Tab-separated table of C-alpha atoms in Angstrom:
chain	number	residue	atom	x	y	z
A	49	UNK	CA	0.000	0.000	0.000
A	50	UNK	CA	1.407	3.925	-0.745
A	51	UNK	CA	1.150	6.090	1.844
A	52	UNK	CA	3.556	7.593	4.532
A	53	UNK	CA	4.999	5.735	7.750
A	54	UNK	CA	6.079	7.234	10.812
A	55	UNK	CA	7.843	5.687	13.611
A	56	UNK	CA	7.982	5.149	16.607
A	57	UNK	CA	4.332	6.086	17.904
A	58	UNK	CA	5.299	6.678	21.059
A	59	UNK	CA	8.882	8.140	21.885
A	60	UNK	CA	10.022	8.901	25.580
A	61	UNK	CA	13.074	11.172	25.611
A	62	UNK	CA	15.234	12.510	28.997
A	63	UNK	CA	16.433	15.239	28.905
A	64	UNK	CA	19.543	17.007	27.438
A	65	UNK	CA	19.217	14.070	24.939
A	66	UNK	CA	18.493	13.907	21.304
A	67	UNK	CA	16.273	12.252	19.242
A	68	UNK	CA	15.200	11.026	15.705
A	69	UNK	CA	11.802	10.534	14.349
A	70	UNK	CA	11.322	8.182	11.402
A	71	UNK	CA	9.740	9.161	8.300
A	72	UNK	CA	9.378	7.177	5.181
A	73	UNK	CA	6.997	7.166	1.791
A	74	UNK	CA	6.671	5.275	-0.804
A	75	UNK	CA	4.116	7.841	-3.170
A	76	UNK	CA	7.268	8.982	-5.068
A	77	UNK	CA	6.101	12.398	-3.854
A	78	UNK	CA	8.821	15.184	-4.050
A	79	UNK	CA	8.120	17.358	-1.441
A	80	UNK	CA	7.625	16.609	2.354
A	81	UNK	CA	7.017	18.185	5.628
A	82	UNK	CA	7.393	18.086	9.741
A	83	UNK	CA	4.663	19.502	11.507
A	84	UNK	CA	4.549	19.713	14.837
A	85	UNK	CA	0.680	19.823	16.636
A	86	UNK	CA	0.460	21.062	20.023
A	87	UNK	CA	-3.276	20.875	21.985
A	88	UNK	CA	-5.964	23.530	21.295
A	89	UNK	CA	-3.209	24.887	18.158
A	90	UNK	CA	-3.419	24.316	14.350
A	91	UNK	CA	0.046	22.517	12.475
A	92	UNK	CA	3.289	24.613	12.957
A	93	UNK	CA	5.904	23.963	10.617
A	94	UNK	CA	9.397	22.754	11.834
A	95	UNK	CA	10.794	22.120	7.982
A	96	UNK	CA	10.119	21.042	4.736
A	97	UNK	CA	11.970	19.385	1.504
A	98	UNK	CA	11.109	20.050	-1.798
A	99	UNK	CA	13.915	17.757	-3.691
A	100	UNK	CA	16.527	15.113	-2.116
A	101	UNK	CA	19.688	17.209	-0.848
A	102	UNK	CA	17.409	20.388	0.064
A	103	UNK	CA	15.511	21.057	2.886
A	104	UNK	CA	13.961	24.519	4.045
A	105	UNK	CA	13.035	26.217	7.676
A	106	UNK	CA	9.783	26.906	8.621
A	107	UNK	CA	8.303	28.582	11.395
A	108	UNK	CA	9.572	26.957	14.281
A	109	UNK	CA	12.757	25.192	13.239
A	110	UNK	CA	14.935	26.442	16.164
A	111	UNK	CA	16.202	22.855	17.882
A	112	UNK	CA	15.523	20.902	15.091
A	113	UNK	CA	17.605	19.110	12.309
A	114	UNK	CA	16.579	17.029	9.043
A	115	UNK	CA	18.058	15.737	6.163
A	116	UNK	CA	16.690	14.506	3.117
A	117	UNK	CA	19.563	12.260	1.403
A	118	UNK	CA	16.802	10.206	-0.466
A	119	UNK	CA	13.348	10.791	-1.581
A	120	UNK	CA	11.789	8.314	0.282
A	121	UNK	CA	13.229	9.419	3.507
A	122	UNK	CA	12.933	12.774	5.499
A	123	UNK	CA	13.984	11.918	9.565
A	124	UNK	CA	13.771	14.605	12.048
A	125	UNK	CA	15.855	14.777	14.600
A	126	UNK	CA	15.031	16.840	18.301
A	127	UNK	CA	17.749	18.165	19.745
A	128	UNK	CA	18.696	18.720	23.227
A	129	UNK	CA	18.641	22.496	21.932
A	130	UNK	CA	14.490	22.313	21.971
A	131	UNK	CA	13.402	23.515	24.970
A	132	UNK	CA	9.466	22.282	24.849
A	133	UNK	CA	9.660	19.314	22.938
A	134	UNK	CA	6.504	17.437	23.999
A	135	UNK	CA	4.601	17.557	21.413
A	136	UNK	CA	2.773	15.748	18.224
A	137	UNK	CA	5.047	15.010	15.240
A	138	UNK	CA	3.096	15.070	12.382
A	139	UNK	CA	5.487	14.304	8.660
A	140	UNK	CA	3.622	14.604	5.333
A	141	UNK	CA	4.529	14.492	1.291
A	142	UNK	CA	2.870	16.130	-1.903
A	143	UNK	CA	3.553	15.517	-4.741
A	144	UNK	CA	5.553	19.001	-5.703
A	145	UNK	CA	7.128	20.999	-2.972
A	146	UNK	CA	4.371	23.876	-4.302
A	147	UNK	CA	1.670	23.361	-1.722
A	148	UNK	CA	-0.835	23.632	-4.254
A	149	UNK	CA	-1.607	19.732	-4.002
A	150	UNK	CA	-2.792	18.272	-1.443
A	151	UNK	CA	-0.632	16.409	1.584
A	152	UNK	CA	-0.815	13.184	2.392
A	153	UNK	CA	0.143	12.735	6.237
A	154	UNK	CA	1.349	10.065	8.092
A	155	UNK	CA	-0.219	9.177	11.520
A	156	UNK	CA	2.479	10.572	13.875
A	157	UNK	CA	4.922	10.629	16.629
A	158	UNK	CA	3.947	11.765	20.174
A	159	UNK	CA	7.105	12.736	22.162
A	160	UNK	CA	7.370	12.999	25.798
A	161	UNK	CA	9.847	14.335	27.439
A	162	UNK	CA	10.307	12.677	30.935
B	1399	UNK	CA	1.303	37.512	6.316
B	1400	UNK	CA	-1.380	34.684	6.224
B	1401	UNK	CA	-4.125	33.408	8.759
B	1402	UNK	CA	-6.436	30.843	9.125
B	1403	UNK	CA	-8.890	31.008	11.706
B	1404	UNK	CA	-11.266	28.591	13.391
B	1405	UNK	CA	-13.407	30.132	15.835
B	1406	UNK	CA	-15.303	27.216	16.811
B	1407	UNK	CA	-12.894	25.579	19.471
B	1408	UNK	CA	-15.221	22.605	20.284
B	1409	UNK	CA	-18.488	21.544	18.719
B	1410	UNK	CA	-20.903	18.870	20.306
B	1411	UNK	CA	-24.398	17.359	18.070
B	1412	UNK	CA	-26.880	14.941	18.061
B	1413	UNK	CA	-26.638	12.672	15.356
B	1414	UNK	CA	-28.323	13.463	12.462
B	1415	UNK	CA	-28.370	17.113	12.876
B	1416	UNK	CA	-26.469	19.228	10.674
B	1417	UNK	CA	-23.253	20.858	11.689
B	1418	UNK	CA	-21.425	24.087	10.079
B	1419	UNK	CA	-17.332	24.214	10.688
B	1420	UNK	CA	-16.495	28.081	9.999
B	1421	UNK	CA	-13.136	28.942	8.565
B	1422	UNK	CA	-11.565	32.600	7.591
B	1423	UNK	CA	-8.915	33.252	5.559
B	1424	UNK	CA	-6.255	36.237	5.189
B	1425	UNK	CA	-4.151	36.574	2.543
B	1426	UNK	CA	-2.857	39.227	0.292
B	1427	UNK	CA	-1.734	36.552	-2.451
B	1428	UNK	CA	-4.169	37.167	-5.131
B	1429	UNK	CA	-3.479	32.924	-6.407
B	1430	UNK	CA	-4.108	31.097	-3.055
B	1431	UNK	CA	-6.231	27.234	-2.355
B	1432	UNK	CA	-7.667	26.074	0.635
B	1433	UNK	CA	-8.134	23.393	2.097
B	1434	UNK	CA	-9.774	20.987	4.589
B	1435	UNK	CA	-8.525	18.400	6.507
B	1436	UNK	CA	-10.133	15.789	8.845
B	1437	UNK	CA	-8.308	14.348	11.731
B	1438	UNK	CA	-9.702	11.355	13.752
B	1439	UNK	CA	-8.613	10.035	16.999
B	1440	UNK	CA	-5.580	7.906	15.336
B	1441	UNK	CA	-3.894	11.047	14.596
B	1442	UNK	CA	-3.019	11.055	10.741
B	1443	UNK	CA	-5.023	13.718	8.712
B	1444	UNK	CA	-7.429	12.933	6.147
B	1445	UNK	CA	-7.310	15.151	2.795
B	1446	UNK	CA	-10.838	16.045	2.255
B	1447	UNK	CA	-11.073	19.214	-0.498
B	1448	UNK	CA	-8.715	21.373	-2.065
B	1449	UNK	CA	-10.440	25.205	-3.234
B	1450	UNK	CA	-8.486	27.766	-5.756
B	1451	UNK	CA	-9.446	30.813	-5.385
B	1452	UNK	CA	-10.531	31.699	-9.006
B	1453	UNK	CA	-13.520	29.160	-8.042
B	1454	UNK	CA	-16.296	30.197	-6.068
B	1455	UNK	CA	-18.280	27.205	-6.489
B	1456	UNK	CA	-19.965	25.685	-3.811
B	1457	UNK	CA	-19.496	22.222	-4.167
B	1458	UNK	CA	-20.903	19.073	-2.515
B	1459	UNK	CA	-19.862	15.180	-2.034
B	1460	UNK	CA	-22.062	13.290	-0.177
B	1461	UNK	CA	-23.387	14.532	3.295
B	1462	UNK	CA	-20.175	16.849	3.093
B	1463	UNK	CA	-20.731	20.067	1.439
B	1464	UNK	CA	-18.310	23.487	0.935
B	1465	UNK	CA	-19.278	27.113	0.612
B	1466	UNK	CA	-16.228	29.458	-0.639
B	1467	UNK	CA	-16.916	33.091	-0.133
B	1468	UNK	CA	-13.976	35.613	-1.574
B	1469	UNK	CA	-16.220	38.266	-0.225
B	1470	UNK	CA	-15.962	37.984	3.158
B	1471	UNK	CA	-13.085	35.169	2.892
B	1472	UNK	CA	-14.369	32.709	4.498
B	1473	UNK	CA	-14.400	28.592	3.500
B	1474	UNK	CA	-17.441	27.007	5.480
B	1475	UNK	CA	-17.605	23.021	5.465
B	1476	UNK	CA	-21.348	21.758	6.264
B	1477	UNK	CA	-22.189	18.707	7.570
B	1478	UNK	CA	-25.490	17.265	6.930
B	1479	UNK	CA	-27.009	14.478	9.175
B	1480	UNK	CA	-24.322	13.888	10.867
B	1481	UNK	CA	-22.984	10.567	12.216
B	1482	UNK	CA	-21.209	9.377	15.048
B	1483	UNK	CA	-17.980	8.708	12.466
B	1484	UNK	CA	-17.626	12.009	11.967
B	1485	UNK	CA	-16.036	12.769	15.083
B	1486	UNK	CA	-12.753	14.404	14.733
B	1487	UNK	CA	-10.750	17.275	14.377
B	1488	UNK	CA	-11.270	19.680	11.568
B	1489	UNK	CA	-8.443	21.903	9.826
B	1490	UNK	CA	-8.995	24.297	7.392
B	1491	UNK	CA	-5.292	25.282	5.703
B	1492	UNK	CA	-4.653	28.019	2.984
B	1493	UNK	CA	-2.058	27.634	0.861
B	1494	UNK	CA	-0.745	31.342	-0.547
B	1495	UNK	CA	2.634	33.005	-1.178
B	1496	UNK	CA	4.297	35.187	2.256
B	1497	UNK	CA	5.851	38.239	0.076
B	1498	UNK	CA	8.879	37.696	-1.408
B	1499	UNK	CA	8.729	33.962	-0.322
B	1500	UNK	CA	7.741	30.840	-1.342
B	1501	UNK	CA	4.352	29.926	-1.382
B	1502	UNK	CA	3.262	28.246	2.248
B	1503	UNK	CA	0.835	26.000	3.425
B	1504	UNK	CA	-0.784	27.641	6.874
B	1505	UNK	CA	-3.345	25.260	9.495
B	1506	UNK	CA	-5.863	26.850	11.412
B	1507	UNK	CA	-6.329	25.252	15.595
B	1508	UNK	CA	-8.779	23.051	14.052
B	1509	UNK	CA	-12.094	22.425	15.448
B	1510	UNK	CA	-13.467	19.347	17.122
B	1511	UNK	CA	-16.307	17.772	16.375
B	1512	UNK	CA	-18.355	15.924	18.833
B	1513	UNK	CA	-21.534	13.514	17.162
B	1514	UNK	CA	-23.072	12.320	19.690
B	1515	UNK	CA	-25.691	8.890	18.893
């Protein structure tokens, strides 16, 4: 089946630590995304990738890092450097970095920080 | 810069009644789309329709119907009879260029729908 897979569901993190959430699709889209989903607030961008070897900010891409070294693949790593990580990871793909089409998402990574 | 707002915060119905989500829109991009999205309780969201904004039409699938007003920018989604699967979260998103950027795809908070049986 196409679609977009996420891993882990769950992720526990400590503090001062880093971590990477798993994002993979197999739609052959170009472009994908990291959203991150807090309660009671619409998606915030962290980044997004519009071809392999490219990725751009968004809004709130301060203690984050990607890196898009093949298409099917766009990980997102928190770093220690995030001060509020707890949160809902949320990656998705189109199918040109444009945002004129629509996303597909996967169904996310909720991080806790204990 | 752009904005999508949801008013509506929480929303609780009956089943069967019919259900407005409300959704405006700021932009100064004259080529923009909108969109909704529905998100159930296992997280990933659910495409549902994609607006430009050279078309007005209203447009219907099913119980699910969309009413796109430039006028007062605003990209209702009705409801009709609702059912008990159509609990979720709600996004409306606009798509539209920041000046001098790239075009970027913005989420309103989303509003949650409660059908109650």
């Amino acid at each position: 089946d196409g679609g977009i897979t996420q891993s882990p569901k769950y992720l526990f993190r400590k503090e001062g630590q880093n971590v990477t959430l798993s994002c993979e699709q197999n739609l052959n889209h170009d472009a994908m995304y990291w959203y991150r989903q807090d309660p009671g607030q619409g998606l915030r961008l962290i980044y997004y990738s519009q071809i392999v070897n490219d990725f751009q900010k968004g809004d709130i891409a301060e203690g984050y890092s990607v890196s898009r070294e093949k298409k099917e693949s766009f990980p997102l790593t928190v770093t220690s450097a995030q001060k509020n990580p707890t949160a809902f990871y949320l990656c998705a793909s189109s199918v040109t970095g444009t945002a004129i089409s629509e996303a597909f998402f996967g169904q996310g990574t909720r991080l806790t920080v204990v | 810069a752009q904005k999508v707002t949801q008013a509506q915060t929480e929303i609780s119905v009956v089943e069967k009644e019919d259900v407005t989500l409300d959704c405006v829109y700021e932009t100064r991009d004259t080529t923009y789309y909108l969109f909704w999205y529905k998100q159930p309780p296992s997280g990933e969201l659910v495409f549902l329709i994609r607006r430009n904004s050279f078309d007005e039409q209203n447009e219907i699938s099913g119980r699910y119907s969309w009413n796109f007003q430039k006028s007062t920018s605003s990209f209702n989604f009705t409801i009709t009879a609702s059912q008990v699967v159509d609990s979720a979260v709600y996004f409306c998103a606009l798509s539209a260029r920041h000046p001098g950027s790239a075009r970027q795809l913005t989420f309103g908070s989303g509003t949650q729908l409660t059908v109650l049986p």
